[in-house]
Amino acid sequence: MRPNHKPVLFACVFGVLALGSMPPVQSQAKPAPATFEKDVLPVTAKYCAPCHTGKSAAGGVDFSVLKTKESASSQAAIWERVVRNLKSGAMPPKGSPQPTALQRTQSISLIESALSAGCNLNDPGRVTLRRLNRTEYNRTIQDLTGVDFRPGDDFPSDDVGYGFDNIGDVLSISPLLMEKYLDAASTVAERAVPVPQNRRIPIDVAKMGLSGGVQAVAAGLVYASNGEARTTFTPKVGGDHKITVLAGSTKGGPEVAKMEVVLDEFRIAQFDVANPMDKPISYTVPLPRLERKAYTLRIRFVNDYYNAETKEDRNLVVTGVVLDPPAPMQQITAESRRLILGAPPVEGKEWETAVARLKAFATRAYRRPLQPEEEERILRVAKLVRDNREPYEAWIQIGVTAILASPGFLFRTELDPVGAKGARGLNDYEIASRLSYFLWSGMPDETLFSLAAQGKLKNRAVLVAQTKRMLADKRAFALAENFAGQWLELRKLNTSAPDPTLFPAYSPKLRSAMQMETMLFFDEIVKSDRSVLDFLSGKFTFVNGDLAKLYGIPGVTGEEFRKVALPDDRRAGVLTQASVLTLTSNPTRTSPVKRGKWVLEQILGTPPPPPPPGASQLSEAREKIVGKTLRQRMEMHRKDPACATCHQRMDPIGFGLENFDGIGAWRKLEGDTPVDASGVLPGGQKFAGPAQLRAILLGRKKEFVASLAEKMMVYATGRGLTANDKCFADDVRKRVEDNQYRFSSLIAGVALSEPFLKRIPEPKR
Amino acid sequence: MSHSIPRRTFLKGIGTAMSLPLLEAMLPVSAVAQAIDKARPNRMAFLFVPNGVNMQHWTPAAEGAGFTLPHILEPLAEVKDSINILTGLTQKHAFANGDGPGDHARSAAAWLTGVQPKKTKGSDIKLGISADQLAALKVGGRTKFASLEIGCERGAQAGDCDSGYSCAYSSSISWRGESTPVAKEVNPRLVFERLFGAGSQAEQSESQARRDRYRLSILDLVLEDASRLKQRLGIRDQKKMDEYLAAVREIEVRLQRLEGAESLAVKGATRPTGIPSNYGEHIRLMGDMMVLAFQSDTTRVCTFMFANEGSNRSYREIGVSEGHHDISHHGRDEEKLEKKKQIDRFHVEQLAYILNKMQSIDEGNGTLLDNTMLVYGGGISDGDRHNHDDLPILMAGKGAGTIRTGRHVRYSNGTPMNNLFLSLLDRIGVPGETLGDATGKLDQLF
């Protein structure tokens, strides 16, 4: 090996896909059938092993472990990279001895069949216990409690693994997060099940002004003959109040004692107080629409009776006066009442009702039937509240708080039966949750729960029908927000910062519009069940006034988005949407490298390796000395052999998009120089402009669909894919291809896959 | 299963005062502090900046006390006598050591742990406990919060963070165990509310009282739930439940300790309203929160990431539109090096604000800064070379009289960062002779 090639190999050996290079060719008929041993291993030994062997193997890829056919299953990941690089022509690198075209194509096809033969279809893999991420938490709380509230927004951010933020292994719990869970549980429970607050204002009867035959004693006021007690009060809030007088009487004569309640000279109530004085009861008068001013309240005894002979003596006794302000502002919503509290319990049946309501709520919150001991613990807490003589609502409220803080709610548990060995099918409730968090980022709805209860979700036809129903539901916009937001990296726009002097049109408003455009575009493909190839070439989009202006589309104004047909072949698909073009630019200029890398990574699923340590990005010093266009400067850069292998693949793609500036507006000039949007791909394929680049990408639809299927599978299962999982992802790709590339077939393919429906129990500690 | 009612549920239920033995963990915080801290409290803080530093304008030419502050460090003039520049420290586990690219993720992960992070996008993150968390384990029990983790950038929201490393590595310097990064708070309002409460609104007082009344009972319930669940899980899932259990227990201990303790609010402290749009203001406000937390003795251990490692934010405030990471790959270009220098100085200006504030707080036995050991710097030296030796590290504060300051100390290049950690841990009450690749305590600190 020539020493000056060493950095090339280190930097870029594997994992690179060349666009437009040699397509795979079917093996030609030959007298002796080609075999892996006879036609692959000698080729790799001759052309690959010399650089890729031993401890200093280039790129860390060591062919000494790839010496048998069996290695196709044990070392599948490496063999996959071998195929990719053979296909793309990236390996062996230029200047090294090359296999013949026949050797190359034969090896590719033999390795591919060995790889698929290595699939172990009995291994669906296993996802690590997932806690709800912030998005899932918010949605689940809303669906579960009917409270429109997003406590998750204040949670610490969820770590990202394999490109997504719903990966079990990286979703950890820190004390900080636990604190927030506890606070959120309380806050949500207080909103969903408000406890009527006891804000009665007792009036001290001993301090009331007295006149007539009334006097104050330890127990209250005793009206020995007609008289009046009065006080003034000022309501703290305006509105409907109530006054309650606790009173009793002694009997005498034909009538019972009459008590009058007078507010500012107006007699507002007169009561017959018949109960005995040692058993006072409440007499309540509504006081409508009080204002925040001083009122005088009088309580009178008006029909005194005394018969000296019979000693019959009619008296009134008042033991307490209480003012009730209006009910608190916080009201339970109808939805929360329906979901949690229900109708007020029948008197005497409070505990039974509370038990039933809490059990029903916990079952929904845990998204599965409750374990007996879980139920026992929840009820123990509720009982504690009851025994503390708190109001009925508080029993439920504290029970709900406990449920929302418990692992049953916060984690999506998939409990393996005791002693389970080998792959097991998920149970119906587990499938319901997998589906709902996959497609809605939220909990199962009543339909899914009811199908699960009937044991119908394991039925494949039912499952497919459910995916279609769920995709048509507005909650499926979660896929646009969370899957597309991460697949296409739209969330990265939140931190992009185009230079305002160079791009005055850019604003936070335009940025949100860019994200919304791509999400609406994605959602349209979901809702109309269009071809996934429309992601590459859909000739329509959604714009509001700001975006229409950026795109030069006439006749659209205002904030509202509408669907428009794209007028020319400049733009189509996600690649030419402003969101993607902006997030792959530098603050001051476009970056063909970032754009090319984005296409390789997000669209074709073949990310280039990172630059080797010490490789600086394009040096502006050199640019200035040369004083040429960005393209010319980058072409010089590619002459550096340390950079060439990868940048030959990234840069041309980016150049094809040079007609779009750093925020995605169309341009013909860069400075004073006409934009040159042509490029040559490593295989020699030439193109000019975005339309021709798109055509080339469409020609690579197999890679695109395979990559999309893999990413969707990561998102759906919450874990990175093993080499074996790629076998299942490949089945999804085929299903999509067999179904006119319809989006629903992608979802159905994933939902029916083994990794989605099964798991292998893990040994316990 | 056991049907016995846990002791505390019962106690809380009948509303009695706690009649348990008076354990240290249950004393009100001020009493504990007084009992334990006959000496003055010492704090430990680590402030992190990403993407290396323009070392030419960081490292003083002269050694010892007579050095002149280089351009980047000039803002520290007022506290020059309270800092040490420590040159030559190295975090060798941030180097590739066969793991290939990914220096940003690796350097943040290794900075306080001294451990080579396992290269993984997520399936099995593995690192080690960080120096701040070692301190928190020991001294954290004396304050309301064992430690405080803050920053100005949330973790990455999409994509791959760095060359096959999980995003957990580049956005966390504080790790409580080998697979558990400690989440940080980026919103100053939320930090304040966490430290000092959301403020008592009379409207809420009744529900707040109800929350307090049942919180421990609820913790009992969820602890039981989690312990039961754990028995039914496989090994990897059990780890997740362990994280949950550890978090709940920490909160439980904190609640017990604070029962009856008085509010810790600092006079004149104001509650921030949210995240300022101006980055400098954001850093200073978070710095204020750290200072408040120390001043009120709410915690004694803090980590603060000005930005995540590999951050590509632009610095409009000082006229730098390009991304920080892009600029740090300067390729010896003068203009980029100049901009890198400006960014580095901007960070140090914010540090100066924080240190000046700490210096202005008199604690009776010295200033707050005197009673602190604050380390500022990063895990990358030159942003273009991605080297992890000759790191930009400075220390501020006299460590409650245990550190001699006002000097530039040059160690032989390659001296492990862990030597520094050993020395600091010793000063905060965690004695030890070994720590990862440490070769001994760092000399010349006193």
PDB file of C-alpha atoms in Angstrom, chain A residues 491-626:
ATOM      1  CA  ARG A 491     -35.963  19.957  15.348  1.00  0.00           C
ATOM      2  CA  LYS A 492     -32.439  21.089  14.597  1.00  0.00           C
ATOM      3  CA  LEU A 493     -33.941  24.222  13.088  1.00  0.00           C
ATOM      4  CA  ASN A 494     -34.694  25.388  16.614  1.00  0.00           C
ATOM      5  CA  THR A 495     -31.038  26.109  17.109  1.00  0.00           C
ATOM      6  CA  SER A 496     -30.108  27.195  13.592  1.00  0.00           C
ATOM      7  CA  ALA A 497     -29.236  30.857  13.351  1.00  0.00           C
ATOM      8  CA  PRO A 498     -28.856  32.284   9.845  1.00  0.00           C
ATOM      9  CA  ASP A 499     -27.041  35.602   9.874  1.00  0.00           C
ATOM     10  CA  PRO A 500     -29.739  38.315   9.968  1.00  0.00           C
ATOM     11  CA  THR A 501     -27.721  40.735   7.857  1.00  0.00           C
ATOM     12  CA  LEU A 502     -27.301  38.185   5.080  1.00  0.00           C
ATOM     13  CA  PHE A 503     -30.785  36.699   5.419  1.00  0.00           C
ATOM     14  CA  PRO A 504     -33.083  39.484   6.585  1.00  0.00           C
ATOM     15  CA  ALA A 505     -36.176  37.451   5.657  1.00  0.00           C
ATOM     16  CA  TYR A 506     -35.402  34.880   8.320  1.00  0.00           C
ATOM     17  CA  SER A 507     -37.277  35.174  11.593  1.00  0.00           C
ATOM     18  CA  PRO A 508     -38.552  32.838  14.286  1.00  0.00           C
ATOM     19  CA  LYS A 509     -41.922  33.048  12.547  1.00  0.00           C
ATOM     20  CA  LEU A 510     -40.481  31.935   9.230  1.00  0.00           C
ATOM     21  CA  ARG A 511     -38.605  29.168  10.989  1.00  0.00           C
ATOM     22  CA  SER A 512     -41.812  27.807  12.494  1.00  0.00           C
ATOM     23  CA  ALA A 513     -43.470  28.064   9.095  1.00  0.00           C
ATOM     24  CA  MET A 514     -40.636  26.030   7.560  1.00  0.00           C
ATOM     25  CA  GLN A 515     -41.085  23.294  10.143  1.00  0.00           C
ATOM     26  CA  MET A 516     -44.832  23.368   9.709  1.00  0.00           C
ATOM     27  CA  GLU A 517     -44.544  23.075   5.927  1.00  0.00           C
ATOM     28  CA  THR A 518     -42.560  19.876   6.140  1.00  0.00           C
ATOM     29  CA  MET A 519     -44.783  18.424   8.836  1.00  0.00           C
ATOM     30  CA  LEU A 520     -47.931  19.190   6.845  1.00  0.00           C
ATOM     31  CA  PHE A 521     -46.299  17.694   3.767  1.00  0.00           C
ATOM     32  CA  PHE A 522     -45.471  14.562   5.729  1.00  0.00           C
ATOM     33  CA  ASP A 523     -48.950  14.434   7.213  1.00  0.00           C
ATOM     34  CA  GLU A 524     -50.538  14.729   3.763  1.00  0.00           C
ATOM     35  CA  ILE A 525     -48.648  11.633   2.658  1.00  0.00           C
ATOM     36  CA  VAL A 526     -49.904   9.894   5.799  1.00  0.00           C
ATOM     37  CA  LYS A 527     -53.495  11.054   5.556  1.00  0.00           C
ATOM     38  CA  SER A 528     -53.910  10.494   1.825  1.00  0.00           C
ATOM     39  CA  ASP A 529     -51.893   7.286   1.970  1.00  0.00           C
ATOM     40  CA  ARG A 530     -49.641   8.467  -0.823  1.00  0.00           C
ATOM     41  CA  SER A 531     -46.481   6.837  -2.074  1.00  0.00           C
ATOM     42  CA  VAL A 532     -43.479   7.240   0.197  1.00  0.00           C
ATOM     43  CA  LEU A 533     -41.561   8.176  -2.938  1.00  0.00           C
ATOM     44  CA  ASP A 534     -43.426  11.475  -2.719  1.00  0.00           C
ATOM     45  CA  PHE A 535     -41.004  12.335   0.064  1.00  0.00           C
ATOM     46  CA  LEU A 536     -38.448  12.585  -2.726  1.00  0.00           C
ATOM     47  CA  SER A 537     -40.540  13.920  -5.566  1.00  0.00           C
ATOM     48  CA  GLY A 538     -44.003  15.119  -4.421  1.00  0.00           C
ATOM     49  CA  LYS A 539     -44.936  18.043  -6.647  1.00  0.00           C
ATOM     50  CA  PHE A 540     -46.957  19.861  -4.028  1.00  0.00           C
ATOM     51  CA  THR A 541     -46.414  21.520  -0.717  1.00  0.00           C
ATOM     52  CA  PHE A 542     -48.014  23.674   1.966  1.00  0.00           C
ATOM     53  CA  VAL A 543     -47.246  27.354   2.336  1.00  0.00           C
ATOM     54  CA  ASN A 544     -48.413  30.382   4.249  1.00  0.00           C
ATOM     55  CA  GLY A 545     -47.789  33.971   3.249  1.00  0.00           C
ATOM     56  CA  ASP A 546     -44.212  34.127   4.515  1.00  0.00           C
ATOM     57  CA  LEU A 547     -43.151  30.904   2.840  1.00  0.00           C
ATOM     58  CA  ALA A 548     -44.934  31.745  -0.413  1.00  0.00           C
ATOM     59  CA  LYS A 549     -42.920  34.938  -0.508  1.00  0.00           C
ATOM     60  CA  LEU A 550     -39.687  33.023   0.075  1.00  0.00           C
ATOM     61  CA  TYR A 551     -40.599  30.568  -2.680  1.00  0.00           C
ATOM     62  CA  GLY A 552     -41.935  33.179  -5.076  1.00  0.00           C
ATOM     63  CA  ILE A 553     -45.395  31.629  -5.177  1.00  0.00           C
ATOM     64  CA  PRO A 554     -47.969  34.341  -5.948  1.00  0.00           C
ATOM     65  CA  GLY A 555     -51.391  34.750  -4.417  1.00  0.00           C
ATOM     66  CA  VAL A 556     -50.854  33.344  -0.927  1.00  0.00           C
ATOM     67  CA  THR A 557     -51.021  35.692   2.037  1.00  0.00           C
ATOM     68  CA  GLY A 558     -51.670  35.435   5.740  1.00  0.00           C
ATOM     69  CA  GLU A 559     -50.754  32.964   8.423  1.00  0.00           C
ATOM     70  CA  GLU A 560     -52.870  30.089   7.245  1.00  0.00           C
ATOM     71  CA  PHE A 561     -51.240  27.233   5.377  1.00  0.00           C
ATOM     72  CA  ARG A 562     -52.718  25.897   2.180  1.00  0.00           C
ATOM     73  CA  LYS A 563     -51.790  23.148  -0.184  1.00  0.00           C
ATOM     74  CA  VAL A 564     -50.302  24.335  -3.450  1.00  0.00           C
ATOM     75  CA  ALA A 565     -49.082  22.579  -6.578  1.00  0.00           C
ATOM     76  CA  LEU A 566     -45.472  23.399  -7.313  1.00  0.00           C
ATOM     77  CA  PRO A 567     -45.274  25.369 -10.547  1.00  0.00           C
ATOM     78  CA  ASP A 568     -41.942  24.191 -11.948  1.00  0.00           C
ATOM     79  CA  ASP A 569     -39.329  21.502 -11.421  1.00  0.00           C
ATOM     80  CA  ARG A 570     -37.155  23.548  -9.126  1.00  0.00           C
ATOM     81  CA  ARG A 571     -38.785  22.118  -6.050  1.00  0.00           C
ATOM     82  CA  ALA A 572     -40.359  18.777  -5.204  1.00  0.00           C
ATOM     83  CA  GLY A 573     -40.186  16.555  -2.152  1.00  0.00           C
ATOM     84  CA  VAL A 574     -38.593  17.327   1.187  1.00  0.00           C
ATOM     85  CA  LEU A 575     -35.096  17.873  -0.129  1.00  0.00           C
ATOM     86  CA  THR A 576     -35.954  21.267  -1.603  1.00  0.00           C
ATOM     87  CA  GLN A 577     -38.081  22.488   1.271  1.00  0.00           C
ATOM     88  CA  ALA A 578     -36.750  25.511   3.111  1.00  0.00           C
ATOM     89  CA  SER A 579     -36.583  23.611   6.409  1.00  0.00           C
ATOM     90  CA  VAL A 580     -34.113  21.022   5.147  1.00  0.00           C
ATOM     91  CA  LEU A 581     -32.131  23.536   3.114  1.00  0.00           C
ATOM     92  CA  THR A 582     -31.757  25.825   6.146  1.00  0.00           C
ATOM     93  CA  LEU A 583     -30.854  23.216   8.693  1.00  0.00           C
ATOM     94  CA  THR A 584     -28.103  21.959   6.390  1.00  0.00           C
ATOM     95  CA  SER A 585     -26.583  25.428   5.911  1.00  0.00           C
ATOM     96  CA  ASN A 586     -24.047  27.381   7.892  1.00  0.00           C
ATOM     97  CA  PRO A 587     -25.177  30.674   9.429  1.00  0.00           C
ATOM     98  CA  THR A 588     -23.464  32.692   6.696  1.00  0.00           C
ATOM     99  CA  ARG A 589     -23.619  30.460   3.631  1.00  0.00           C
ATOM    100  CA  THR A 590     -24.819  27.200   2.160  1.00  0.00           C
ATOM    101  CA  SER A 591     -22.872  24.070   2.970  1.00  0.00           C
ATOM    102  CA  PRO A 592     -22.817  21.573   0.107  1.00  0.00           C
ATOM    103  CA  VAL A 593     -21.023  19.184   2.446  1.00  0.00           C
ATOM    104  CA  LYS A 594     -23.762  19.281   5.088  1.00  0.00           C
ATOM    105  CA  ARG A 595     -26.447  18.951   2.442  1.00  0.00           C
ATOM    106  CA  GLY A 596     -24.698  16.022   0.830  1.00  0.00           C
ATOM    107  CA  LYS A 597     -24.150  14.388   4.192  1.00  0.00           C
ATOM    108  CA  TRP A 598     -27.799  14.897   5.077  1.00  0.00           C
ATOM    109  CA  VAL A 599     -28.933  13.123   1.901  1.00  0.00           C
ATOM    110  CA  LEU A 600     -26.554  10.219   2.454  1.00  0.00           C
ATOM    111  CA  GLU A 601     -27.616   9.874   6.058  1.00  0.00           C
ATOM    112  CA  GLN A 602     -31.329  10.661   6.183  1.00  0.00           C
ATOM    113  CA  ILE A 603     -32.452   9.687   2.700  1.00  0.00           C
ATOM    114  CA  LEU A 604     -30.160   6.832   1.695  1.00  0.00           C
ATOM    115  CA  GLY A 605     -29.230   5.583   5.135  1.00  0.00           C
ATOM    116  CA  THR A 606     -25.526   5.409   4.330  1.00  0.00           C
ATOM    117  CA  PRO A 607     -23.869   8.066   6.475  1.00  0.00           C
ATOM    118  CA  PRO A 608     -20.261   8.914   5.685  1.00  0.00           C
ATOM    119  CA  PRO A 609     -17.825   8.346   8.522  1.00  0.00           C
ATOM    120  CA  PRO A 610     -16.844  11.435  10.519  1.00  0.00           C
ATOM    121  CA  PRO A 611     -13.758  13.340   9.433  1.00  0.00           C
ATOM    122  CA  PRO A 612     -10.540  11.929  10.795  1.00  0.00           C
ATOM    123  CA  PRO A 613      -9.120  13.699  13.846  1.00  0.00           C
ATOM    124  CA  GLY A 614      -7.188  16.760  12.844  1.00  0.00           C
ATOM    125  CA  ALA A 615      -8.990  17.264   9.554  1.00  0.00           C
ATOM    126  CA  SER A 616     -10.144  20.828   9.629  1.00  0.00           C
ATOM    127  CA  GLN A 617     -13.158  21.920   7.756  1.00  0.00           C
ATOM    128  CA  LEU A 618     -12.672  23.917   4.628  1.00  0.00           C
ATOM    129  CA  SER A 619     -10.052  26.488   5.411  1.00  0.00           C
ATOM    130  CA  GLU A 620     -11.108  29.980   4.572  1.00  0.00           C
ATOM    131  CA  ALA A 621      -7.467  31.008   4.522  1.00  0.00           C
ATOM    132  CA  ARG A 622      -6.936  28.875   1.502  1.00  0.00           C
ATOM    133  CA  GLU A 623     -10.140  30.195   0.013  1.00  0.00           C
ATOM    134  CA  LYS A 624      -8.914  33.742   0.234  1.00  0.00           C
ATOM    135  CA  ILE A 625      -5.571  33.009  -1.273  1.00  0.00           C
ATOM    136  CA  VAL A 626      -7.174  31.270  -4.188  1.00  0.00           C
TER     137      VAL A 626
END
